[in-house]
Amino acid sequence: MPKVVFITIDGAQRVVDAHPGESVMAAAVRNGVPGIIGECGGSCSCATCHVYVDADFSAAVGGPTEMEDDLLELGAASERRDSSRLSCQIAMTESFDGLVVHIPEEQ
């Protein structure tokens, strides 16, 4: 089962198991990861699951869709970066095992 490493603003790490096909947001919520809210339940309509994908995984994970890009631009409470993604839009695969995402200061 692939793992996701969540890093908080203070540098604390939380490693959780994610089922293949499960979104990074769903894995975070299921495991009680602080800082990932997911108010919309993963329907790409709230931007409360904003993360910064670590540089080592950016190319593999890819960039945001047009709708995701709009939400990040207009709805994200924290700074938008090139590595910004909505974690509800990242589906885990075995090849993403060890994926590192940084949680912004606020959602």
PDB file of C-alpha atoms in Angstrom:
ATOM      1  CA  MET A   1       0.000   0.000   0.000  1.00  0.00           C
ATOM      2  CA  PRO A   2       1.528   3.348  -0.995  1.00  0.00           C
ATOM      3  CA  LYS A   3       2.359   5.875   1.696  1.00  0.00           C
ATOM      4  CA  VAL A   4       1.920   9.649   1.745  1.00  0.00           C
ATOM      5  CA  VAL A   5       4.137  11.884   3.875  1.00  0.00           C
ATOM      6  CA  PHE A   6       2.401  15.048   5.071  1.00  0.00           C
ATOM      7  CA  ILE A   7       4.657  17.812   6.394  1.00  0.00           C
ATOM      8  CA  THR A   8       3.123  20.587   8.472  1.00  0.00           C
ATOM      9  CA  ILE A   9       4.251  24.204   8.521  1.00  0.00           C
ATOM     10  CA  ASP A  10       6.339  23.504  11.647  1.00  0.00           C
ATOM     11  CA  GLY A  11       8.126  20.584   9.962  1.00  0.00           C
ATOM     12  CA  ALA A  12       6.307  17.740  11.718  1.00  0.00           C
ATOM     13  CA  GLN A  13       5.782  14.673   9.534  1.00  0.00           C
ATOM     14  CA  ARG A  14       2.806  12.347   9.411  1.00  0.00           C
ATOM     15  CA  VAL A  15       3.035   9.201   7.275  1.00  0.00           C
ATOM     16  CA  VAL A  16      -0.217   7.497   6.271  1.00  0.00           C
ATOM     17  CA  ASP A  17      -1.224   4.564   4.092  1.00  0.00           C
ATOM     18  CA  ALA A  18      -3.268   5.355   1.008  1.00  0.00           C
ATOM     19  CA  HIS A  19      -5.219   2.865  -1.055  1.00  0.00           C
ATOM     20  CA  PRO A  20      -4.401   2.859  -4.788  1.00  0.00           C
ATOM     21  CA  GLY A  21      -6.957   5.099  -6.488  1.00  0.00           C
ATOM     22  CA  GLU A  22      -7.755   6.955  -3.256  1.00  0.00           C
ATOM     23  CA  SER A  23      -7.183  10.697  -3.258  1.00  0.00           C
ATOM     24  CA  VAL A  24      -4.450  12.174  -1.096  1.00  0.00           C
ATOM     25  CA  MET A  25      -7.174  14.228   0.613  1.00  0.00           C
ATOM     26  CA  ALA A  26      -9.270  11.147   1.442  1.00  0.00           C
ATOM     27  CA  ALA A  27      -6.225   9.399   2.921  1.00  0.00           C
ATOM     28  CA  ALA A  28      -5.502  12.485   5.039  1.00  0.00           C
ATOM     29  CA  VAL A  29      -9.074  12.831   6.308  1.00  0.00           C
ATOM     30  CA  ARG A  30      -9.384   9.085   6.983  1.00  0.00           C
ATOM     31  CA  ASN A  31      -6.201   9.258   9.080  1.00  0.00           C
ATOM     32  CA  GLY A  32      -6.984  12.529  10.870  1.00  0.00           C
ATOM     33  CA  VAL A  33      -4.118  14.526   9.381  1.00  0.00           C
ATOM     34  CA  PRO A  34      -4.390  18.066  10.780  1.00  0.00           C
ATOM     35  CA  GLY A  35      -4.524  20.883   8.247  1.00  0.00           C
ATOM     36  CA  ILE A  36      -6.362  18.993   5.512  1.00  0.00           C
ATOM     37  CA  ILE A  37     -10.040  19.896   5.816  1.00  0.00           C
ATOM     38  CA  GLY A  38     -11.701  18.804   2.575  1.00  0.00           C
ATOM     39  CA  GLU A  39     -14.982  20.633   3.231  1.00  0.00           C
ATOM     40  CA  CYS A  40     -16.453  19.673  -0.148  1.00  0.00           C
ATOM     41  CA  GLY A  41     -15.634  15.990   0.300  1.00  0.00           C
ATOM     42  CA  GLY A  42     -13.333  15.891  -2.695  1.00  0.00           C
ATOM     43  CA  SER A  43     -15.523  17.430  -5.382  1.00  0.00           C
ATOM     44  CA  CYS A  44     -12.949  20.087  -6.321  1.00  0.00           C
ATOM     45  CA  SER A  45     -15.064  22.999  -5.159  1.00  0.00           C
ATOM     46  CA  CYS A  46     -13.552  24.431  -1.960  1.00  0.00           C
ATOM     47  CA  ALA A  47      -9.702  24.500  -1.952  1.00  0.00           C
ATOM     48  CA  THR A  48      -9.524  23.391   1.713  1.00  0.00           C
ATOM     49  CA  CYS A  49      -7.211  20.515   0.830  1.00  0.00           C
ATOM     50  CA  HIS A  50      -4.487  22.676  -0.738  1.00  0.00           C
ATOM     51  CA  VAL A  51      -0.983  21.186  -0.557  1.00  0.00           C
ATOM     52  CA  TYR A  52       2.449  21.885  -1.985  1.00  0.00           C
ATOM     53  CA  VAL A  53       3.799  18.818  -3.778  1.00  0.00           C
ATOM     54  CA  ASP A  54       7.457  18.195  -2.977  1.00  0.00           C
ATOM     55  CA  ALA A  55       9.823  18.899  -5.865  1.00  0.00           C
ATOM     56  CA  ASP A  56      10.855  15.226  -6.073  1.00  0.00           C
ATOM     57  CA  PHE A  57       7.270  14.296  -7.011  1.00  0.00           C
ATOM     58  CA  SER A  58       6.095  17.348  -9.001  1.00  0.00           C
ATOM     59  CA  ALA A  59       6.764  15.882 -12.443  1.00  0.00           C
ATOM     60  CA  ALA A  60       5.187  12.516 -11.611  1.00  0.00           C
ATOM     61  CA  VAL A  61       2.067  14.034 -10.044  1.00  0.00           C
ATOM     62  CA  GLY A  62       1.698  16.652 -12.762  1.00  0.00           C
ATOM     63  CA  GLY A  63      -0.020  20.008 -12.732  1.00  0.00           C
ATOM     64  CA  PRO A  64      -3.553  21.037 -11.903  1.00  0.00           C
ATOM     65  CA  THR A  65      -6.522  20.761 -14.230  1.00  0.00           C
ATOM     66  CA  GLU A  66      -8.136  23.996 -15.437  1.00  0.00           C
ATOM     67  CA  MET A  67     -10.879  23.852 -12.779  1.00  0.00           C
ATOM     68  CA  GLU A  68      -8.368  23.045 -10.046  1.00  0.00           C
ATOM     69  CA  ASP A  69      -6.146  25.868 -11.258  1.00  0.00           C
ATOM     70  CA  ASP A  70      -9.062  28.333 -11.003  1.00  0.00           C
ATOM     71  CA  LEU A  71      -9.850  27.210  -7.437  1.00  0.00           C
ATOM     72  CA  LEU A  72      -6.230  27.528  -6.383  1.00  0.00           C
ATOM     73  CA  GLU A  73      -6.081  31.008  -7.868  1.00  0.00           C
ATOM     74  CA  LEU A  74      -9.334  32.290  -6.403  1.00  0.00           C
ATOM     75  CA  GLY A  75     -10.049  30.148  -3.343  1.00  0.00           C
ATOM     76  CA  ALA A  76      -6.797  29.124  -1.695  1.00  0.00           C
ATOM     77  CA  ALA A  77      -6.258  30.827   1.662  1.00  0.00           C
ATOM     78  CA  SER A  78      -2.482  30.337   1.575  1.00  0.00           C
ATOM     79  CA  GLU A  79       0.070  31.455  -0.979  1.00  0.00           C
ATOM     80  CA  ARG A  80      -0.268  29.872  -4.408  1.00  0.00           C
ATOM     81  CA  ARG A  81       2.980  28.253  -5.596  1.00  0.00           C
ATOM     82  CA  ASP A  82       4.057  26.400  -8.738  1.00  0.00           C
ATOM     83  CA  SER A  83       3.802  23.180  -6.704  1.00  0.00           C
ATOM     84  CA  SER A  84       0.261  23.914  -5.447  1.00  0.00           C
ATOM     85  CA  ARG A  85      -2.341  21.198  -5.933  1.00  0.00           C
ATOM     86  CA  LEU A  86      -5.645  20.276  -4.397  1.00  0.00           C
ATOM     87  CA  SER A  87      -5.024  16.970  -2.683  1.00  0.00           C
ATOM     88  CA  CYS A  88      -8.519  15.771  -3.630  1.00  0.00           C
ATOM     89  CA  GLN A  89      -7.344  15.764  -7.241  1.00  0.00           C
ATOM     90  CA  ILE A  90      -4.261  13.585  -6.711  1.00  0.00           C
ATOM     91  CA  ALA A  91      -5.170   9.903  -7.009  1.00  0.00           C
ATOM     92  CA  MET A  92      -2.633   7.647  -5.339  1.00  0.00           C
ATOM     93  CA  THR A  93      -0.860   4.938  -7.295  1.00  0.00           C
ATOM     94  CA  GLU A  94       1.848   2.483  -6.293  1.00  0.00           C
ATOM     95  CA  SER A  95       4.324   4.654  -8.231  1.00  0.00           C
ATOM     96  CA  PHE A  96       3.566   7.572  -5.889  1.00  0.00           C
ATOM     97  CA  ASP A  97       4.677   5.544  -2.837  1.00  0.00           C
ATOM     98  CA  GLY A  98       6.444   7.947  -0.467  1.00  0.00           C
ATOM     99  CA  LEU A  99       4.749  11.021  -1.970  1.00  0.00           C
ATOM    100  CA  VAL A 100       5.674  14.084   0.106  1.00  0.00           C
ATOM    101  CA  VAL A 101       3.245  16.988   0.367  1.00  0.00           C
ATOM    102  CA  HIS A 102       3.577  20.102   2.479  1.00  0.00           C
ATOM    103  CA  ILE A 103       0.489  21.481   4.216  1.00  0.00           C
ATOM    104  CA  PRO A 104       0.118  25.274   3.964  1.00  0.00           C
ATOM    105  CA  GLU A 105      -0.264  27.449   7.034  1.00  0.00           C
ATOM    106  CA  GLU A 106      -4.007  27.847   6.559  1.00  0.00           C
ATOM    107  CA  GLN A 107      -6.789  26.456   4.427  1.00  0.00           C
TER     108      GLN A 107
END
